PDB file of C-alpha atoms and ligand atoms in Angstrom:
ATOM      1  CA  UNK T 150     106.884  64.707-200.287  1.00 97.00           C
ATOM      2  CA  UNK T 151     108.650  61.349-200.203  1.00 98.00           C
ATOM      3  CA  UNK T 152     112.275  60.765-201.065  1.00 98.00           C
ATOM      4  CA  UNK T 153     113.465  57.262-201.870  1.00 98.00           C
ATOM      5  CA  UNK T 154     117.184  56.621-201.608  1.00 98.00           C
ATOM      6  CA  UNK T 155     117.892  54.399-204.582  1.00 98.00           C
ATOM      7  CA  UNK T 156     121.591  54.178-203.765  1.00 98.00           C
ATOM      8  CA  UNK T 157     123.622  55.218-200.717  1.00 98.00           C
ATOM      9  CA  UNK T 158     127.142  54.162-201.677  1.00 98.00           C
ATOM     10  CA  UNK T 159     130.081  56.335-202.729  1.00 97.00           C
ATOM     11  CA  UNK T 160     132.097  56.072-205.965  1.00 96.00           C
ATOM     12  CA  UNK T 161     132.660  52.294-206.003  1.00 96.00           C
ATOM     13  CA  UNK T 162     129.709  51.253-203.811  1.00 98.00           C
ATOM     14  CA  UNK T 163     129.741  48.624-201.026  1.00 98.00           C
ATOM     15  CA  UNK T 164     130.972  45.981-201.356  1.00 98.00           C
ATOM     16  CA  UNK T 165     133.526  47.776-203.470  1.00 98.00           C
ATOM     17  CA  UNK T 166     133.966  45.293-206.329  1.00 92.00           C
ATOM     18  CA  UNK T 167     137.755  45.461-206.316  1.00 96.00           C
ATOM     19  CA  UNK T 168     138.337  45.385-202.585  1.00 97.00           C
ATOM     20  CA  UNK T 169     138.511  42.989-199.698  1.00 97.00           C
ATOM     21  CA  UNK T 170     138.258  45.725-197.088  1.00 98.00           C
ATOM     22  CA  UNK T 171     136.590  44.717-193.832  1.00 98.00           C
ATOM     23  CA  UNK T 172     133.388  46.560-194.737  1.00 98.00           C
ATOM     24  CA  UNK T 173     133.273  45.094-198.263  1.00 98.00           C
ATOM     25  CA  UNK T 174     133.781  41.560-196.987  1.00 98.00           C
ATOM     26  CA  UNK T 175     131.139  42.030-194.301  1.00 98.00           C
ATOM     27  CA  UNK T 176     128.641  43.317-196.879  1.00 98.00           C
ATOM     28  CA  UNK T 177     129.351  40.335-199.175  1.00 98.00           C
ATOM     29  CA  UNK T 178     128.516  37.951-196.345  1.00 98.00           C
ATOM     30  CA  UNK T 179     125.649  39.806-194.742  1.00 97.00           C
ATOM     31  CA  UNK T 180     123.895  41.562-197.664  1.00 98.00           C
ATOM     32  CA  UNK T 181     120.844  43.670-196.705  1.00 98.00           C
ATOM     33  CA  UNK T 182     121.470  47.252-195.617  1.00 98.00           C
ATOM     34  CA  UNK T 183     125.248  46.784-195.792  1.00 98.00           C
ATOM     35  CA  UNK T 184     125.100  46.595-199.599  1.00 98.00           C
ATOM     36  CA  UNK T 185     125.167  50.103-201.041  1.00 98.00           C
ATOM     37  CA  UNK T 186     124.845  50.930-204.725  1.00 98.00           C
ATOM     38  CA  UNK T 187     126.015  54.229-206.184  1.00 98.00           C
ATOM     39  CA  UNK T 188     124.093  57.245-204.859  1.00 98.00           C
ATOM     40  CA  UNK T 189     120.842  58.385-206.464  1.00 98.00           C
ATOM     41  CA  UNK T 190     117.383  59.408-205.251  1.00 98.00           C
ATOM     42  CA  UNK T 191     113.803  59.723-206.447  1.00 98.00           C
ATOM     43  CA  UNK T 192     111.270  62.256-205.167  1.00 98.00           C
ATOM     44  CA  UNK T 193     107.596  61.227-205.213  1.00 98.00           C
ATOM     45  CA  UNK T 194     108.440  58.616-207.839  1.00 97.00           C
ATOM     46  CA  UNK T 195     108.949  61.268-210.531  1.00 97.00           C
ATOM     47  CA  UNK T 196     111.844  63.690-209.833  1.00 98.00           C
ATOM     48  CA  UNK T 197     115.031  61.719-210.458  1.00 98.00           C
ATOM     49  CA  UNK T 198     118.317  62.903-208.957  1.00 98.00           C
ATOM     50  CA  UNK T 199     121.488  61.677-210.666  1.00 98.00           C
ATOM     51  CA  UNK T 200     122.030  58.752-213.005  1.00 98.00           C
ATOM     52  CA  UNK T 201     124.682  56.369-211.687  1.00 98.00           C
ATOM     53  CA  UNK T 202     125.923  53.237-213.455  1.00 98.00           C
ATOM     54  CA  UNK T 203     123.699  51.166-211.111  1.00 98.00           C
ATOM     55  CA  UNK T 204     120.457  52.790-212.326  1.00 98.00           C
ATOM     56  CA  UNK T 205     118.923  49.791-214.113  1.00 98.00           C
ATOM     57  CA  UNK T 206     119.660  47.497-211.165  1.00 98.00           C
ATOM     58  CA  UNK T 207     118.166  49.987-208.676  1.00 98.00           C
ATOM     59  CA  UNK T 208     114.923  50.351-210.636  1.00 98.00           C
ATOM     60  CA  UNK T 209     114.578  46.613-211.163  1.00 98.00           C
ATOM     61  CA  UNK T 210     115.289  45.912-207.496  1.00 98.00           C
ATOM     62  CA  UNK T 211     112.552  48.319-206.360  1.00 97.00           C
ATOM     63  CA  UNK T 212     109.999  47.533-209.058  1.00 98.00           C
ATOM     64  CA  UNK T 213     110.230  51.023-210.575  1.00 98.00           C
ATOM     65  CA  UNK T 214     110.234  52.309-214.149  1.00 97.00           C
ATOM     66  CA  UNK T 215     112.056  55.306-215.594  1.00 97.00           C
ATOM     67  CA  UNK T 216     108.919  55.923-217.677  1.00 97.00           C
ATOM     68  CA  UNK T 217     107.476  57.560-214.543  1.00 97.00           C
ATOM     69  CA  UNK T 218     110.216  60.220-214.398  1.00 98.00           C
ATOM     70  CA  UNK T 219     109.086  63.800-215.020  1.00 97.00           C
ATOM     71  CA  UNK T 220     112.664  65.105-215.056  1.00 98.00           C
ATOM     72  CA  UNK T 221     116.254  64.209-214.308  1.00 98.00           C
ATOM     73  CA  UNK T 222     118.439  66.538-212.254  1.00 98.00           C
ATOM     74  CA  UNK T 223     122.208  66.144-212.075  1.00 98.00           C
ATOM     75  CA  UNK T 224     124.157  67.309-209.040  1.00 98.00           C
ATOM     76  CA  UNK T 225     127.640  67.136-210.577  1.00 98.00           C
ATOM     77  CA  UNK T 226     129.677  65.310-213.176  1.00 98.00           C
ATOM     78  CA  UNK T 227     131.537  62.604-211.229  1.00 97.00           C
ATOM     79  CA  UNK T 228     131.061  59.156-212.731  1.00 97.00           C
ATOM     80  CA  UNK T 229     129.075  57.776-209.791  1.00 97.00           C
ATOM     81  CA  UNK T 230     126.400  60.488-210.320  1.00 98.00           C
ATOM     82  CA  UNK T 231     126.571  61.132-214.035  1.00 98.00           C
ATOM     83  CA  UNK T 232     126.859  58.100-216.294  1.00 98.00           C
ATOM     84  CA  UNK T 233     126.245  59.773-219.642  1.00 98.00           C
ATOM     85  CA  UNK T 234     125.957  56.446-221.427  1.00 97.00           C
ATOM     86  CA  UNK T 235     122.746  55.523-219.573  1.00 97.00           C
ATOM     87  CA  UNK T 236     120.782  58.365-221.200  1.00 97.00           C
ATOM     88  CA  UNK T 237     120.662  56.705-224.608  1.00 96.00           C
ATOM     89  CA  UNK T 238     118.481  53.825-223.363  1.00 96.00           C
ATOM     90  CA  UNK T 239     115.469  56.172-223.106  1.00 96.00           C
ATOM     91  CA  UNK T 240     115.404  56.792-226.878  1.00 95.00           C
ATOM     92  CA  UNK T 241     115.490  55.203-230.322  1.00 94.00           C
ATOM     93  CA  UNK T 242     117.022  52.762-231.246  1.00 94.00           C
ATOM     94  CA  UNK T 243     116.711  51.295-227.742  1.00 96.00           C
ATOM     95  CA  UNK T 244     113.026  52.301-227.435  1.00 95.00           C
ATOM     96  CA  UNK T 245     110.471  53.613-229.897  1.00 95.00           C
ATOM     97  CA  UNK T 246     110.731  57.168-228.456  1.00 94.00           C
ATOM     98  CA  UNK T 247     111.984  59.680-231.012  1.00 93.00           C
ATOM     99  CA  UNK T 248     112.995  62.164-228.304  1.00 96.00           C
ATOM    100  CA  UNK T 249     113.805  62.163-224.605  1.00 96.00           C
ATOM    101  CA  UNK T 250     110.431  62.418-222.856  1.00 96.00           C
ATOM    102  CA  UNK T 251     111.705  64.275-219.763  1.00 97.00           C
ATOM    103  CA  UNK T 252     113.936  67.350-219.474  1.00 98.00           C
ATOM    104  CA  UNK T 253     117.432  67.187-217.986  1.00 98.00           C
ATOM    105  CA  UNK T 254     118.520  69.870-215.529  1.00 98.00           C
ATOM    106  CA  UNK T 255     122.266  70.169-215.074  1.00 98.00           C
ATOM    107  CA  UNK T 256     125.125  72.633-214.739  1.00 98.00           C
ATOM    108  CA  UNK T 257     126.784  73.993-217.893  1.00 98.00           C
ATOM    109  CA  UNK T 258     129.741  71.587-217.743  1.00 98.00           C
ATOM    110  CA  UNK T 259     127.473  68.549-217.720  1.00 98.00           C
ATOM    111  CA  UNK T 260     125.259  69.949-220.493  1.00 98.00           C
ATOM    112  CA  UNK T 261     128.346  70.351-222.673  1.00 98.00           C
ATOM    113  CA  UNK T 262     129.319  66.753-222.009  1.00 98.00           C
ATOM    114  CA  UNK T 263     125.819  65.527-222.917  1.00 98.00           C
ATOM    115  CA  UNK T 264     125.858  67.558-226.138  1.00 97.00           C
ATOM    116  CA  UNK T 265     129.267  66.146-227.065  1.00 97.00           C
ATOM    117  CA  UNK T 266     128.092  62.604-226.475  1.00 97.00           C
ATOM    118  CA  UNK T 267     124.703  63.030-228.211  1.00 96.00           C
ATOM    119  CA  UNK T 268     125.215  65.810-230.775  1.00 95.00           C
ATOM    120  CA  UNK T 269     121.940  65.382-232.672  1.00 89.00           C
ATOM    121  CA  UNK T 270     119.737  63.517-230.216  1.00 92.00           C
ATOM    122  CA  UNK T 271     116.530  65.440-229.426  1.00 94.00           C
ATOM    123  CA  UNK T 272     116.443  66.228-225.733  1.00 96.00           C
ATOM    124  CA  UNK T 273     115.611  69.226-223.605  1.00 98.00           C
ATOM    125  CA  UNK T 274     118.609  70.401-221.585  1.00 98.00           C
ATOM    126  CA  UNK T 275     118.127  73.136-219.003  1.00 98.00           C
ATOM    127  CA  UNK T 276     121.179  74.738-217.444  1.00 98.00           C
ATOM    128  CA  UNK T 277     121.177  75.100-213.663  1.00 98.00           C
ATOM    129  CA  UNK T 278     123.234  77.548-211.615  1.00 98.00           C
ATOM    130  CA  UNK T 279     123.893  77.570-207.909  1.00 98.00           C
ATOM    131  CA  UNK T 280     121.582  79.872-205.935  1.00 98.00           C
ATOM    132  CA  UNK T 281     119.131  80.242-208.899  1.00 98.00           C
ATOM    133  CA  UNK T 282     115.912  78.379-208.240  1.00 98.00           C
ATOM    134  CA  UNK T 283     113.784  76.796-210.915  1.00 98.00           C
ATOM    135  CA  UNK T 284     110.255  75.412-210.962  1.00 97.00           C
ATOM    136  CA  UNK T 285     109.066  72.094-212.256  1.00 91.00           C
ATOM    137  CA  UNK T 286     105.511  70.806-211.813  1.00 86.00           C
ATOM    138  CA  UNK T 287     104.680  71.337-208.136  1.00 94.00           C
ATOM    139  CA  UNK T 288     108.297  71.664-207.058  1.00 98.00           C
ATOM    140  CA  UNK T 289     110.688  74.532-206.494  1.00 98.00           C
ATOM    141  CA  UNK T 290     114.287  73.398-206.785  1.00 98.00           C
ATOM    142  CA  UNK T 291     117.177  75.522-205.543  1.00 98.00           C
ATOM    143  CA  UNK T 292     120.696  74.311-206.290  1.00 98.00           C
ATOM    144  CA  UNK T 293     123.261  75.491-203.759  1.00 98.00           C
ATOM    145  CA  UNK T 294     127.013  75.407-204.306  1.00 97.00           C
ATOM    146  CA  UNK T 295     128.806  72.372-202.925  1.00 97.00           C
ATOM    147  CA  UNK T 296     132.510  72.511-202.121  1.00 94.00           C
ATOM    148  CA  UNK T 297     133.358  69.436-204.036  1.00 92.00           C
ATOM    149  CA  UNK T 298     134.572  69.854-207.606  1.00 89.00           C
ATOM    150  CA  UNK T 299     136.721  72.795-208.530  1.00 86.00           C
ATOM    151  CA  UNK T 300     136.137  72.681-212.275  1.00 93.00           C
ATOM    152  CA  UNK T 301     132.345  72.853-212.282  1.00 97.00           C
ATOM    153  CA  UNK T 302     129.385  74.303-210.381  1.00 97.00           C
ATOM    154  CA  UNK T 303     128.705  71.211-208.228  1.00 97.00           C
ATOM    155  CA  UNK T 304     125.264  71.356-206.600  1.00 98.00           C
ATOM    156  CA  UNK T 305     123.463  70.256-203.509  1.00 98.00           C
ATOM    157  CA  UNK T 306     119.689  70.617-203.915  1.00 98.00           C
ATOM    158  CA  UNK T 307     116.851  72.133-201.905  1.00 98.00           C
ATOM    159  CA  UNK T 308     113.545  70.719-203.101  1.00 98.00           C
ATOM    160  CA  UNK T 309     110.280  72.247-201.910  1.00 98.00           C
ATOM    161  CA  UNK T 310     106.682  71.235-202.411  1.00 98.00           C
ATOM    162  CA  UNK T 311     103.501  72.385-200.665  1.00 96.00           C
ATOM    163  CA  UNK T 312     105.458  74.204-197.953  1.00 96.00           C
ATOM    164  CA  UNK T 313     107.699  71.238-197.149  1.00 98.00           C
ATOM    165  CA  UNK T 314     111.397  71.153-197.947  1.00 98.00           C
ATOM    166  CA  UNK T 315     114.225  68.752-198.304  1.00 98.00           C
ATOM    167  CA  UNK T 316     117.972  69.372-198.615  1.00 98.00           C
ATOM    168  CA  UNK T 317     119.853  66.704-200.565  1.00 98.00           C
ATOM    169  CA  UNK T 318     123.523  67.347-199.844  1.00 98.00           C
ATOM    170  CA  UNK T 319     125.744  64.651-201.232  1.00 97.00           C
ATOM    171  CA  UNK T 320     129.314  65.283-202.238  1.00 95.00           C
ATOM    172  CA  UNK T 321     129.189  68.518-200.384  1.00 94.00           C
ATOM    173  CA  UNK T 322     132.393  69.077-198.441  1.00 90.00           C
ATOM    174  CA  UNK T 323     132.285  71.861-195.871  1.00 93.00           C
ATOM    175  CA  UNK T 324     130.437  74.724-197.542  1.00 96.00           C
ATOM    176  CA  UNK T 325     132.013  78.123-198.120  1.00 95.00           C
ATOM    177  CA  UNK T 326     130.589  81.159-196.245  1.00 97.00           C
ATOM    178  CA  UNK T 327     128.525  82.070-199.336  1.00 97.00           C
ATOM    179  CA  UNK T 328     126.534  78.824-199.114  1.00 98.00           C
ATOM    180  CA  UNK T 329     126.137  79.011-195.329  1.00 98.00           C
ATOM    181  CA  UNK T 330     124.791  82.540-195.631  1.00 98.00           C
ATOM    182  CA  UNK T 331     122.368  81.611-198.423  1.00 98.00           C
ATOM    183  CA  UNK T 332     120.993  78.741-196.305  1.00 98.00           C
ATOM    184  CA  UNK T 333     119.949  81.098-193.512  1.00 97.00           C
ATOM    185  CA  UNK T 334     116.770  81.921-195.451  1.00 95.00           C
ATOM    186  CA  UNK T 335     115.523  78.311-195.415  1.00 97.00           C
ATOM    187  CA  UNK T 336     113.741  76.087-192.890  1.00 97.00           C
ATOM    188  CA  UNK T 337     114.499  72.578-193.962  1.00 98.00           C
ATOM    189  CA  UNK T 338     112.201  69.701-192.935  1.00 98.00           C
ATOM    190  CA  UNK T 339     114.586  66.844-193.769  1.00 98.00           C
ATOM    191  CA  UNK T 340     118.249  66.576-194.585  1.00 98.00           C
ATOM    192  CA  UNK T 341     120.013  63.878-196.585  1.00 98.00           C
ATOM    193  CA  UNK T 342     123.756  64.418-196.133  1.00 98.00           C
ATOM    194  CA  UNK T 343     126.856  62.589-197.229  1.00 98.00           C
ATOM    195  CA  UNK T 344     129.043  60.732-194.746  1.00 98.00           C
ATOM    196  CA  UNK T 345     131.485  59.349-197.282  1.00 97.00           C
ATOM    197  CA  UNK T 346     134.460  58.769-195.020  1.00 97.00           C
ATOM    198  CA  UNK T 347     132.688  57.293-191.978  1.00 97.00           C
ATOM    199  CA  UNK T 348     135.100  56.976-189.094  1.00 96.00           C
ATOM    200  CA  UNK T 349     138.180  57.410-191.250  1.00 96.00           C
ATOM    201  CA  UNK T 350     140.193  60.588-191.102  1.00 91.00           C
ATOM    202  CA  UNK T 351     139.860  62.665-194.226  1.00 79.00           C
ATOM    203  CA  UNK T 352     141.992  65.583-195.265  1.00 79.00           C
ATOM    204  CA  UNK T 353     140.181  66.006-198.611  1.00 83.00           C
ATOM    205  CA  UNK T 354     137.853  68.998-198.236  1.00 82.00           C
ATOM    206  CA  UNK T 355     135.317  67.732-200.763  1.00 90.00           C
ATOM    207  CA  UNK T 356     133.841  65.006-198.540  1.00 94.00           C
ATOM    208  CA  UNK T 357     132.707  64.476-194.953  1.00 96.00           C
ATOM    209  CA  UNK T 358     133.426  61.880-192.317  1.00 97.00           C
ATOM    210  CA  UNK T 359     131.263  61.374-189.214  1.00 97.00           C
ATOM    211  CA  UNK T 360     132.970  64.170-187.297  1.00 96.00           C
ATOM    212  CA  UNK T 361     132.633  66.735-190.075  1.00 96.00           C
ATOM    213  CA  UNK T 362     129.114  65.567-190.921  1.00 97.00           C
ATOM    214  CA  UNK T 363     128.020  66.031-187.274  1.00 98.00           C
ATOM    215  CA  UNK T 364     129.595  69.509-187.202  1.00 97.00           C
ATOM    216  CA  UNK T 365     127.742  70.503-190.378  1.00 97.00           C
ATOM    217  CA  UNK T 366     124.438  69.236-188.997  1.00 98.00           C
ATOM    218  CA  UNK T 367     124.977  71.008-185.679  1.00 98.00           C
ATOM    219  CA  UNK T 368     125.694  74.289-187.432  1.00 98.00           C
ATOM    220  CA  UNK T 369     122.596  73.907-189.630  1.00 98.00           C
ATOM    221  CA  UNK T 370     120.515  73.382-186.481  1.00 98.00           C
ATOM    222  CA  UNK T 371     122.150  76.323-184.686  1.00 97.00           C
ATOM    223  CA  UNK T 372     121.572  78.792-187.477  1.00 97.00           C
ATOM    224  CA  UNK T 373     117.956  77.677-187.827  1.00 97.00           C
ATOM    225  CA  UNK T 374     118.296  76.265-191.331  1.00 98.00           C
ATOM    226  CA  UNK T 375     117.276  72.841-190.095  1.00 98.00           C
ATOM    227  CA  UNK T 376     113.967  72.734-188.190  1.00 97.00           C
ATOM    228  CA  UNK T 377     114.022  71.247-184.690  1.00 95.00           C
ATOM    229  CA  UNK T 378     113.388  67.531-184.896  1.00 95.00           C
ATOM    230  CA  UNK T 379     113.944  67.383-188.671  1.00 98.00           C
ATOM    231  CA  UNK T 380     115.189  63.918-189.678  1.00 98.00           C
ATOM    232  CA  UNK T 381     118.836  63.784-190.715  1.00 98.00           C
ATOM    233  CA  UNK T 382     119.785  60.775-192.854  1.00 98.00           C
ATOM    234  CA  UNK T 383     123.200  59.915-194.283  1.00 98.00           C
ATOM    235  CA  UNK T 384     124.128  58.640-197.727  1.00 98.00           C
ATOM    236  CA  UNK T 385     127.164  58.270-200.049  1.00 98.00           C
ATOM    237  CA  UNK T 386     129.082  55.902-197.764  1.00 98.00           C
ATOM    238  CA  UNK T 387     132.455  54.537-198.815  1.00 98.00           C
ATOM    239  CA  UNK T 388     133.783  51.144-197.714  1.00 98.00           C
ATOM    240  CA  UNK T 389     136.932  53.052-196.755  1.00 97.00           C
ATOM    241  CA  UNK T 390     134.924  54.759-194.012  1.00 97.00           C
ATOM    242  CA  UNK T 391     135.373  51.472-192.153  1.00 98.00           C
ATOM    243  CA  UNK T 392     131.888  51.303-190.633  1.00 98.00           C
ATOM    244  CA  UNK T 393     129.185  48.708-191.240  1.00 98.00           C
ATOM    245  CA  UNK T 394     125.535  49.805-191.209  1.00 98.00           C
ATOM    246  CA  UNK T 395     125.091  48.648-187.612  1.00 98.00           C
ATOM    247  CA  UNK T 396     128.263  50.503-186.541  1.00 98.00           C
ATOM    248  CA  UNK T 397     127.036  53.657-188.293  1.00 98.00           C
ATOM    249  CA  UNK T 398     123.776  53.475-186.310  1.00 98.00           C
ATOM    250  CA  UNK T 399     125.785  53.476-183.054  1.00 98.00           C
ATOM    251  CA  UNK T 400     128.284  56.123-184.139  1.00 98.00           C
ATOM    252  CA  UNK T 401     125.715  58.555-185.554  1.00 98.00           C
ATOM    253  CA  UNK T 402     123.028  58.185-182.845  1.00 98.00           C
ATOM    254  CA  UNK T 403     124.675  60.625-180.371  1.00 98.00           C
ATOM    255  CA  UNK T 404     124.415  63.316-183.066  1.00 98.00           C
ATOM    256  CA  UNK T 405     120.739  62.655-183.821  1.00 98.00           C
ATOM    257  CA  UNK T 406     121.659  61.309-187.255  1.00 98.00           C
ATOM    258  CA  UNK T 407     120.427  58.062-188.853  1.00 98.00           C
ATOM    259  CA  UNK T 408     122.336  56.162-191.514  1.00 98.00           C
ATOM    260  CA  UNK T 409     120.414  55.743-194.762  1.00 98.00           C
ATOM    261  CA  UNK T 410     120.311  52.531-196.777  1.00 98.00           C
ATOM    262  CA  UNK T 411     119.376  51.532-200.285  1.00 98.00           C
ATOM    263  CA  UNK T 412     115.598  51.565-200.741  1.00 98.00           C
ATOM    264  CA  UNK T 413     114.938  53.756-197.668  1.00 98.00           C
ATOM    265  CA  UNK T 414     112.026  56.169-197.927  1.00 98.00           C
ATOM    266  CA  UNK T 415     111.671  59.408-195.963  1.00 97.00           C
ATOM    267  CA  UNK T 416     108.442  61.419-196.010  1.00 97.00           C
ATOM    268  CA  UNK T 417     108.299  65.095-195.028  1.00 96.00           C
TER     269      UNK T 417
HETATM  270 ZN1   ZN M 558     129.898  60.771-205.429  1.00 81.85          ZN
HETATM  271 ZN1   ZN M 559     131.496  63.601-206.489  1.00 81.85          ZN
END
């Protein structure tokens, strides 16, 4: 199973378009791995996770086509993950498709928002609930409850195929005991985890900085949820975290964590 990180930036990406923060300015000058578009991922080229406003740019950059998607899974309804307006481009009048050719899996709040926006557009919408797994093609997907958005069932996702597993945990916050307990039954082969706030202090519980991220990873290793030697890669970085890609490499290395970057692929 291969996961491609299409975007590894937080809400406004890096460089943040309305900011001259040190990290934004550095990314403007340097380019490369310091430029981070809004977070999204693609499993084996066909399972799409989230639909940020940067979707078209990400696909064009990597030579990919949304026609290869078998499904679209939403984690939660924040704008950087769920840009409802992008869905229309997969159907008439923008294409010759009379219906959406792949199903959308999302929590009830998001499904309501899609129905409001596209009342009569033919598309298959499947409601997801934390801790209830579902099957699609060769994959078993288990959403787990993130501690991120009070007014909806925000998910992190465990994706399994052929005995291999991946935990995609962006916009997670520090999980509640219910999620920690549920995770004890899993042996994860690779973890993609948010590190939104970098080396900044954060008092908001719905995101992680390096310190909190390292504590989460350590606890996952201790309780056996994360297999020994499993790669741990970060995503969802904000320019306000005040760390360039190179600085993140140095800061995360002592914890056995590697910073992700746009276009990175991880195979488990
Ligand atoms: Zn986000
Ligand atoms: Zn969010």
